[in-house]
XYZ file of C-alpha atoms in Angstrom:
603
model
C 67.770 167.149 84.152
C 68.853 170.475 85.570
C 66.585 169.957 88.556
C 68.161 166.520 89.230
C 71.687 167.961 89.010
C 70.842 170.744 91.470
C 69.329 168.236 93.859
C 72.447 166.037 93.823
C 74.703 169.064 94.384
C 72.600 170.168 97.334
C 72.832 166.701 98.874
C 76.634 166.647 98.492
C 76.939 170.027 100.211
C 74.522 168.903 102.918
C 76.649 165.838 103.760
C 80.030 167.610 103.304
C 79.360 170.326 105.878
C 78.812 167.938 108.826
C 81.835 165.882 107.692
C 84.094 168.969 107.690
C 82.750 169.989 111.088
C 83.458 166.507 112.438
C 87.047 166.615 111.137
C 87.620 170.017 112.733
C 86.284 168.703 116.022
C 88.590 165.662 115.760
C 91.562 167.953 115.070
C 90.832 170.112 118.121
C 90.293 166.998 120.251
C 93.606 165.501 119.075
C 95.415 168.702 120.043
C 93.712 168.647 123.433
C 94.812 165.033 124.002
C 98.386 165.961 123.006
C 98.507 168.949 125.369
C 97.314 166.698 128.204
C 99.982 164.078 127.419
C 97.469 161.463 126.226
C 99.523 160.671 123.120
C 97.821 157.349 122.293
C 94.407 158.958 121.780
C 95.997 161.861 119.919
C 97.809 159.449 117.574
C 94.628 157.564 116.780
C 92.882 160.728 115.670
C 95.881 162.116 113.742
C 96.336 158.742 111.918
C 92.801 159.089 110.610
C 93.026 162.776 109.746
C 96.386 162.551 107.923
C 94.733 160.722 105.023
C 92.613 163.758 104.171
C 94.490 165.672 101.465
C 92.960 168.987 102.547
C 94.164 168.610 106.160
C 97.547 167.037 105.485
C 99.764 170.131 106.000
C 97.848 171.044 109.168
C 97.981 167.547 110.657
C 101.498 166.453 109.626
C 103.632 168.477 112.108
C 101.404 167.591 115.081
C 101.225 163.948 114.055
C 105.044 163.764 113.821
C 105.390 165.360 117.276
C 102.925 162.829 118.664
C 104.801 159.853 117.206
C 108.082 161.165 118.577
C 106.458 161.763 121.972
C 105.328 158.113 121.926
C 108.832 157.076 120.839
C 107.324 155.307 117.866
C 110.363 156.092 115.710
C 109.622 153.501 113.026
C 106.166 154.946 112.370
C 107.631 158.467 112.491
C 110.279 157.537 109.893
C 107.613 155.900 107.769
C 105.471 159.070 107.935
C 108.371 161.339 106.947
C 109.601 159.111 104.101
C 106.079 158.811 102.724
C 105.734 162.597 102.906
C 109.104 163.085 101.147
C 107.861 160.954 98.228
C 104.576 162.791 98.212
C 106.246 166.237 98.163
C 109.697 165.785 96.602
C 112.104 168.697 96.709
C 110.858 170.089 100.031
C 114.001 170.280 102.232
C 111.973 170.709 105.412
C 110.890 167.077 105.301
C 114.509 165.982 104.803
C 115.407 167.857 107.999
C 112.478 166.095 109.712
C 113.993 162.721 108.803
C 117.227 163.701 110.503
C 115.251 164.868 113.536
C 113.584 161.448 113.764
C 117.014 159.760 113.776
C 118.221 162.259 116.360
C 115.223 161.635 118.613
C 115.780 157.883 118.392
C 119.351 158.333 119.628
C 121.002 157.527 116.306
C 123.204 160.614 116.177
C 125.366 159.254 113.345
C 122.347 158.652 111.097
C 121.007 162.129 111.877
C 124.325 163.802 110.976
C 124.582 161.706 107.828
C 121.081 162.806 106.802
C 121.804 166.483 107.473
C 125.160 166.317 105.677
C 123.525 164.621 102.687
C 120.947 167.402 102.578
C 123.660 170.077 102.569
C 125.661 168.237 99.923
C 122.694 168.217 97.526
C 121.188 171.575 98.439
C 120.460 174.098 95.692
C 121.424 177.764 96.056
C 117.731 178.691 96.011
C 117.014 176.507 99.062
C 119.790 177.820 101.344
C 117.689 180.354 103.264
C 114.734 177.962 103.646
C 116.902 175.108 104.950
C 118.785 177.357 107.349
C 115.474 178.627 108.708
C 114.235 175.076 109.293
C 117.433 174.192 111.143
C 117.066 177.292 113.334
C 113.419 176.481 114.085
C 114.674 173.247 115.615
C 117.599 174.923 117.441
C 120.119 173.210 115.149
C 122.231 176.362 114.958
C 125.474 174.650 113.958
C 123.747 173.221 110.901
C 122.143 176.581 110.132
C 125.653 178.054 110.090
C 126.896 175.183 107.885
C 123.981 175.843 105.515
C 124.998 179.480 105.020
C 128.646 178.489 104.582
C 127.573 175.884 101.990
C 125.613 178.631 100.259
C 128.808 180.665 100.015
C 130.553 177.721 98.385
C 127.773 177.254 95.870
C 127.662 180.947 94.972
C 131.445 181.302 95.102
C 130.879 184.487 97.080
C 132.409 184.807 100.550
C 130.311 187.929 101.198
C 127.031 186.078 100.645
C 124.638 185.499 103.578
C 126.580 187.960 105.750
C 123.558 189.469 107.481
C 121.876 186.182 108.473
C 125.235 184.890 109.743
C 125.702 188.095 111.757
C 122.234 187.676 113.269
C 122.993 184.017 114.062
C 126.358 184.759 115.697
C 124.892 187.665 117.687
C 122.014 185.502 118.937
C 124.391 182.707 119.961
C 126.876 185.195 121.439
C 129.663 183.784 119.303
C 131.609 187.011 119.395
C 134.780 185.461 118.001
C 132.881 184.694 114.777
C 130.666 187.770 114.863
C 133.579 190.218 114.832
C 135.211 189.176 111.533
C 131.783 188.807 109.926
C 130.636 192.355 110.737
C 134.020 193.772 109.772
C 133.809 191.962 106.427
C 130.468 193.663 105.892
C 132.083 196.998 106.738
C 134.882 196.329 104.270
C 132.324 195.806 101.530
C 130.265 198.855 102.450
C 131.510 201.565 104.814
C 128.004 203.027 105.060
C 127.090 200.014 107.231
C 129.016 201.536 110.163
C 125.903 202.217 112.258
C 124.509 198.726 111.671
C 127.846 197.120 112.606
C 128.086 199.125 115.820
C 124.534 198.250 116.843
C 125.195 194.557 116.207
C 128.348 194.610 118.343
C 126.869 196.734 121.147
C 125.431 193.855 123.162
C 128.384 191.556 122.520
C 130.974 193.745 124.230
C 130.076 192.850 127.793
C 133.247 190.927 128.576
C 136.786 192.278 128.553
C 138.026 189.473 126.284
C 135.546 190.573 123.602
C 136.875 194.133 123.720
C 140.354 192.710 123.223
C 139.222 190.509 120.318
C 137.637 193.434 118.504
C 140.538 195.783 119.220
C 143.128 193.317 117.910
C 141.109 192.587 114.784
C 140.549 196.290 114.089
C 144.197 197.239 114.558
C 145.193 194.489 112.121
C 142.655 195.665 109.542
C 143.659 199.313 109.923
C 147.230 198.293 109.118
C 146.123 196.160 106.156
C 143.571 198.689 104.834
C 144.866 202.183 105.649
C 142.350 203.776 103.275
C 139.323 202.249 105.032
C 138.373 205.074 107.400
C 135.441 203.050 108.715
C 137.893 200.829 110.584
C 139.387 203.892 112.289
C 135.883 205.056 113.153
C 135.199 201.627 114.631
C 138.343 201.886 116.773
C 137.232 205.304 118.041
C 133.776 203.883 118.829
C 135.325 200.869 120.584
C 137.533 203.019 122.811
C 134.539 205.173 123.745
C 132.574 202.036 124.695
C 135.548 201.010 126.787
C 135.733 204.517 128.287
C 139.309 204.740 127.064
C 138.843 208.289 125.822
C 142.535 209.034 125.423
C 143.000 206.181 122.938
C 139.863 207.348 121.107
C 141.392 210.809 120.861
C 144.635 209.461 119.405
C 142.664 207.719 116.664
C 140.478 210.770 116.003
C 143.517 213.021 115.659
C 145.170 210.555 113.262
C 142.044 210.440 111.080
C 141.651 214.216 111.146
C 145.261 214.788 110.067
C 144.733 212.475 107.101
C 141.380 213.892 106.047
C 141.737 217.538 107.244
C 138.042 217.421 108.160
C 138.061 220.525 110.340
C 138.449 218.829 113.705
C 134.760 218.041 114.308
C 135.464 214.521 115.579
C 138.287 215.727 117.828
C 136.088 218.502 119.220
C 133.355 215.987 120.047
C 135.847 213.696 121.776
C 137.181 216.595 123.802
C 133.662 217.224 125.098
C 133.155 213.506 125.852
C 136.507 213.319 127.656
C 135.722 216.384 129.766
C 132.281 215.042 130.670
C 133.911 211.793 131.800
C 136.584 213.544 133.889
C 139.413 212.660 131.504
C 140.875 216.128 131.851
C 144.194 215.488 130.137
C 142.467 213.937 127.138
C 140.121 216.928 126.893
C 143.040 219.354 127.174
C 144.912 217.632 124.349
C 141.806 217.546 122.149
C 141.053 221.251 122.472
C 144.751 222.163 122.221
C 144.860 220.285 118.908
C 141.948 222.328 117.518
C 143.516 225.609 118.634
C 146.852 224.766 117.029
C 145.607 223.079 113.831
C 142.651 225.315 112.967
C 143.331 228.884 114.212
C 141.037 230.227 111.467
C 138.404 227.543 111.800
C 134.880 227.797 113.227
C 135.852 225.815 116.328
C 138.744 228.052 117.359
C 136.885 230.219 119.886
C 134.906 227.377 121.537
C 138.079 225.261 121.604
C 140.057 228.083 123.286
C 137.345 228.401 125.888
C 136.909 224.649 126.415
C 140.666 224.288 126.753
C 140.658 226.590 129.767
C 137.496 224.883 131.076
C 139.297 221.534 130.958
C 142.340 222.938 132.769
C 139.987 224.453 135.332
C 138.313 221.101 135.976
C 141.720 219.455 136.295
C 142.898 222.052 138.834
C 139.652 221.832 140.814
C 139.992 218.061 141.100
C 143.688 217.946 141.969
C 143.872 218.177 145.753
C 144.786 220.287 147.523
C 143.697 222.905 145.009
C 146.545 225.264 144.120
C 145.765 228.947 144.591
C 148.507 229.816 142.109
C 146.863 227.656 139.450
C 143.493 229.290 140.141
C 145.128 232.684 139.547
C 146.681 231.346 136.347
C 143.264 230.168 135.119
C 141.761 233.602 135.725
C 144.662 235.101 133.780
C 143.940 232.692 130.903
C 140.287 233.715 130.875
C 141.268 237.396 130.938
C 143.630 236.828 127.999
C 140.804 235.179 126.062
C 138.495 238.130 126.770
C 141.195 240.551 125.632
C 141.661 238.538 122.436
C 138.027 238.173 121.385
C 136.308 240.943 123.373
C 133.445 240.933 125.863
C 130.550 239.822 123.708
C 127.568 237.432 123.895
C 129.747 234.423 123.056
C 131.924 235.045 126.138
C 129.151 235.049 128.757
C 130.238 231.572 129.832
C 133.808 232.864 130.342
C 132.535 235.530 132.759
C 130.545 232.864 134.595
C 133.587 230.601 135.035
C 135.740 233.472 136.243
C 133.081 234.394 138.789
C 133.059 230.855 140.165
C 136.828 230.891 140.605
C 136.794 234.270 142.379
C 133.977 233.264 144.714
C 134.779 229.654 145.618
C 138.590 229.682 145.557
C 139.772 233.258 146.126
C 136.947 234.322 148.461
C 136.324 237.461 146.400
C 132.540 237.305 146.306
C 131.993 240.932 145.286
C 134.200 240.541 142.198
C 132.289 237.383 141.338
C 128.910 239.120 141.686
C 130.066 241.990 139.441
C 131.182 239.560 136.713
C 127.889 237.675 136.843
C 125.803 240.828 136.698
C 127.799 241.817 133.606
C 127.053 238.410 132.066
C 123.338 238.599 132.907
C 122.973 242.066 131.389
C 124.954 241.254 128.211
C 122.884 242.300 125.126
C 121.841 239.463 122.759
C 123.315 236.831 125.076
C 122.020 233.271 124.837
C 119.063 233.051 127.298
C 120.301 229.636 128.468
C 123.734 231.090 129.368
C 122.094 234.032 131.134
C 119.938 231.596 133.131
C 123.019 229.549 133.996
C 124.767 232.709 135.181
C 121.804 233.433 137.451
C 122.173 229.976 138.974
C 125.856 230.659 139.688
C 124.906 234.020 141.198
C 122.393 232.226 143.405
C 125.163 229.886 144.551
C 127.360 232.819 145.479
C 124.605 234.416 147.567
C 124.275 231.073 149.348
C 128.026 231.168 149.846
C 127.569 234.593 151.444
C 124.863 233.266 153.760
C 121.952 234.968 151.978
C 119.713 232.011 151.020
C 116.666 234.228 150.350
C 118.515 235.866 147.450
C 119.545 232.419 146.214
C 116.032 230.988 146.133
C 114.774 234.135 144.373
C 117.280 233.624 141.543
C 116.718 229.870 141.367
C 112.954 230.412 141.148
C 113.346 233.015 138.384
C 115.273 230.502 136.280
C 112.871 227.683 137.118
C 109.956 229.829 135.920
C 111.615 231.192 132.757
C 113.156 227.866 131.669
C 110.311 225.436 132.349
C 110.810 221.832 131.177
C 114.413 222.452 130.103
C 117.598 221.011 131.641
C 118.475 224.430 133.090
C 114.979 224.773 134.549
C 115.340 221.325 136.116
C 118.755 222.290 137.479
C 117.180 225.379 139.080
C 114.509 223.195 140.713
C 117.242 220.833 141.951
C 119.093 223.745 143.573
C 115.894 224.913 145.222
C 115.383 221.363 146.500
C 118.936 221.296 147.850
C 118.373 224.681 149.520
C 115.263 223.300 151.236
C 117.336 220.299 152.308
C 120.056 222.560 153.777
C 117.373 224.352 155.820
C 115.945 221.041 157.091
C 112.666 221.418 155.194
C 112.730 217.827 153.921
C 109.075 217.714 152.932
C 109.459 220.627 150.507
C 112.743 219.208 149.231
C 111.073 215.874 148.492
C 108.235 217.602 146.620
C 110.820 219.091 144.236
C 112.822 215.870 144.009
C 109.814 213.680 143.188
C 109.281 215.772 140.045
C 112.982 215.795 139.138
C 113.297 212.002 139.284
C 111.455 212.034 135.939
C 113.682 214.695 134.380
C 114.900 214.000 130.848
C 118.475 214.783 131.884
C 119.944 211.604 133.342
C 122.435 213.536 135.481
C 119.722 215.673 137.082
C 117.433 212.672 137.589
C 120.287 210.745 139.225
C 121.229 213.664 141.491
C 117.591 214.041 142.496
C 117.331 210.325 143.229
C 120.534 210.357 145.315
C 119.370 213.285 147.471
C 115.880 211.812 147.796
C 117.295 208.468 148.982
C 119.571 210.228 151.466
C 116.553 211.977 152.987
C 114.145 209.010 152.970
C 116.736 206.542 154.273
C 117.457 208.749 157.269
C 114.063 210.264 158.069
C 111.863 207.170 158.320
C 108.537 207.103 160.125
C 110.127 205.876 163.347
C 113.250 208.028 163.093
C 113.723 211.546 164.456
C 114.758 214.086 161.816
C 117.087 215.881 164.235
C 120.223 214.008 163.104
C 119.318 214.531 159.450
C 118.839 218.253 160.064
C 122.287 218.463 161.639
C 123.842 216.552 158.754
C 122.131 218.806 156.169
C 123.456 221.883 157.983
C 126.970 220.389 157.769
C 126.454 219.861 154.040
C 125.808 223.599 153.769
C 129.036 224.331 155.667
C 130.926 222.186 153.151
C 129.276 224.046 150.250
C 130.409 227.306 151.878
C 134.015 226.011 152.135
C 133.902 226.024 155.953
C 135.785 222.745 156.090
C 137.149 222.818 159.630
C 133.725 223.679 161.049
C 132.240 220.823 159.028
C 134.849 218.315 160.283
C 134.261 219.306 163.890
C 130.492 218.989 163.462
C 130.826 215.578 161.786
C 132.947 214.274 164.678
C 130.300 215.532 167.116
C 127.639 213.626 165.175
C 129.644 210.378 165.364
C 129.795 210.686 169.155
C 126.221 211.937 169.534
C 124.549 209.334 167.276
C 126.570 206.084 167.484
C 125.348 203.453 165.012
C 123.019 205.888 163.236
C 122.101 205.173 159.610
C 124.021 208.320 158.656
C 127.321 206.941 159.956
C 128.604 205.783 156.558
C 127.655 209.143 155.012
C 129.525 210.934 157.807
C 132.700 208.918 157.236
C 132.450 209.490 153.486
C 132.040 213.253 153.983
C 135.042 213.343 156.315
C 137.106 211.426 153.764
C 136.083 213.888 151.012
C 137.078 216.876 153.137
C 140.457 215.361 154.046
C 141.063 214.538 150.387
C 140.298 218.114 149.345
C 142.720 219.346 151.998
C 145.442 217.003 150.772
C 145.397 214.864 153.934
C 145.195 211.601 152.021
C 146.148 209.273 154.882
C 143.221 210.542 156.945
C 140.943 210.262 153.929
C 141.863 206.587 153.550
C 141.305 205.948 157.279
C 137.742 207.215 157.033
C 137.027 205.318 153.811
C 138.313 202.152 155.474
C 135.626 202.596 158.135
C 133.067 202.096 155.360
C 134.849 199.356 153.400
C 135.580 197.351 156.546
C 131.996 197.353 157.798
C 129.502 195.120 155.921
C 126.605 197.243 157.237
C 127.665 200.086 154.953
C 126.903 198.266 151.718
C 125.375 201.242 149.886
C 128.548 203.327 149.882
C 131.065 200.487 149.961
C 131.837 200.525 146.221
C 132.138 204.344 146.274
C 134.542 204.123 149.207
C 136.544 201.274 147.682
C 136.991 203.100 144.378
C 137.974 206.305 146.148
C 140.550 204.471 148.265
C 142.066 202.833 145.204
C 142.185 206.190 143.398
C 143.945 207.894 146.320
C 146.495 205.082 146.604
C 147.185 205.308 142.864
C 147.147 209.057 142.235
C 148.133 210.613 145.547
C 149.955 208.087 147.722
C 151.665 206.468 144.702
C 151.197 202.955 146.134
C 150.469 201.200 142.851
C 150.295 197.627 144.182
C 147.789 198.592 146.871
C 145.721 200.491 144.322
C 145.747 197.503 141.960
C 144.568 195.213 144.754
C 141.712 197.560 145.665
C 140.568 197.966 142.053
C 140.512 194.170 141.775
C 138.507 193.931 145.018
C 135.931 196.324 143.569
C 135.649 194.318 140.325
C 135.161 191.089 142.285
C 132.792 192.359 144.982
C 130.839 194.984 143.042
C 130.560 193.806 139.437
C 127.542 196.019 138.751
C 129.115 199.179 140.177
C 129.116 202.380 138.148
C 132.859 202.478 138.844
C 133.513 199.040 137.331
C 134.522 200.235 133.847
C 136.953 202.860 135.144
C 138.305 200.482 137.805
C 138.917 197.821 135.142
C 140.786 200.303 132.938
C 142.962 201.478 135.812
C 143.576 197.920 137.019
C 144.748 196.837 133.568
C 147.026 199.859 133.302
C 148.601 199.145 136.697
C 148.996 195.491 135.743
C 150.937 196.560 132.672
C 148.439 195.556 129.975
C 148.816 197.253 126.611
C 145.781 199.518 126.357
C 146.513 200.922 122.932
């Protein structure tokens, strides 16, 4: 008996294996027919395979797609209804029925089916149903599913994260904003998540306005929720409205007495982004509010640094204000003493003496004092050596400059200061007309971790390559590089004369736009703003000069606004830049200035 049983079992296995192989082959063939658009042959195979219980879940979705592709809606409905009876309680099949109605063009029946599903949905099925809707790009119904889930759970904070993901994906910023802020209201530790979710949604100005208005309202309604204030600070930074960010940071600090850390950070951000007044107010706040705090000394120093940057970028530069800055630095040294922490002060004073008061020997003495300061930060000592190298270049002693640059490059390998030293050596090679050596340095620096250094290297590299092509003589580029050195050495009249000679000597040369831009920069520094605008107009008005056109347009607008006080003209030019150069690096600042001139409320 046992032998007979074993024999029968062996025969069953023997026949089952070829049958399973045949079914698998039919399944692959059906899929091949479907991919080729031969739906009739695919349907015939799927109709046979669907009856096998083991293959049902594999065959069903492809069979339904095939029926819909053949527009056999009656058979498709029959398949889905039969499947719903076979597997009751599976909401995915109920969605499929609506999809069949939708495919047949019966939109009303489809909506009725979906609405019926949502009406009868259980709380446990909410996520599954929403996922099915999203798989079929029925995002409105996915949203309705989550909202229905909130009704069923009587919890308006339920399903917040999936709704946030849905709104972010669909770029429905008007719905995303209140949803993420509701999450923040429930849990202030979600601040980082909320910011990351909003990051990609704040590409349009109207979205900034939506978020700002909503945040201001919530700050007023929930004064104890500091996360909303932090969000406002973050928003203003994204918008590059550093002054408004500072106002918020100061308000929060006064309430929390947190030592001024946030204000100190914003002062540094403002200074880095050339918002000198904002930086000045930030550091002044620290000095006044926390005279015994750990940030007092760095804030005192940064306050003078910010004033220095403001003076240096207000043309023409006032000699009296330079003297006043030196006096401020001297007062700081008298207050805290000449010690390792004040090396940077000595370095700044040296720069002012050398580049603005033409007292190079005093500058060299200050830098040598900084370099020899015991226990000084090696990075500050290296930076002082770079400044000393600049001053020797100012004196016309480039061999001393390259010696100092190379020392720093060697001692500070693979650091931002080491990269800066290499960049200065590259620029020195460029000044001397040794473009091949300059490019060798620049090719390495393009990969620098510091974005600023990498960008500067790229800019100088492009200037050289664009104007020293294979079929182009390097003579004009050598002359232009020599003029760049004159400008570095503050020999402005010599540089202007040489630039005019180049315009006459090389008419239509690829350097022409660079020459006009250099002339405009020199006239701006000298306070001759009308002449600066005339030269910038040469670039803006010529479509050949596309590379520098947004730079020139922004500079013109800035001069009209800040120096010539022609607000309407400035507003027009900022608008021109936003229209013609939407991807410009100046777009954010131009938009802020345009809105201010237009009279928009920025706070």
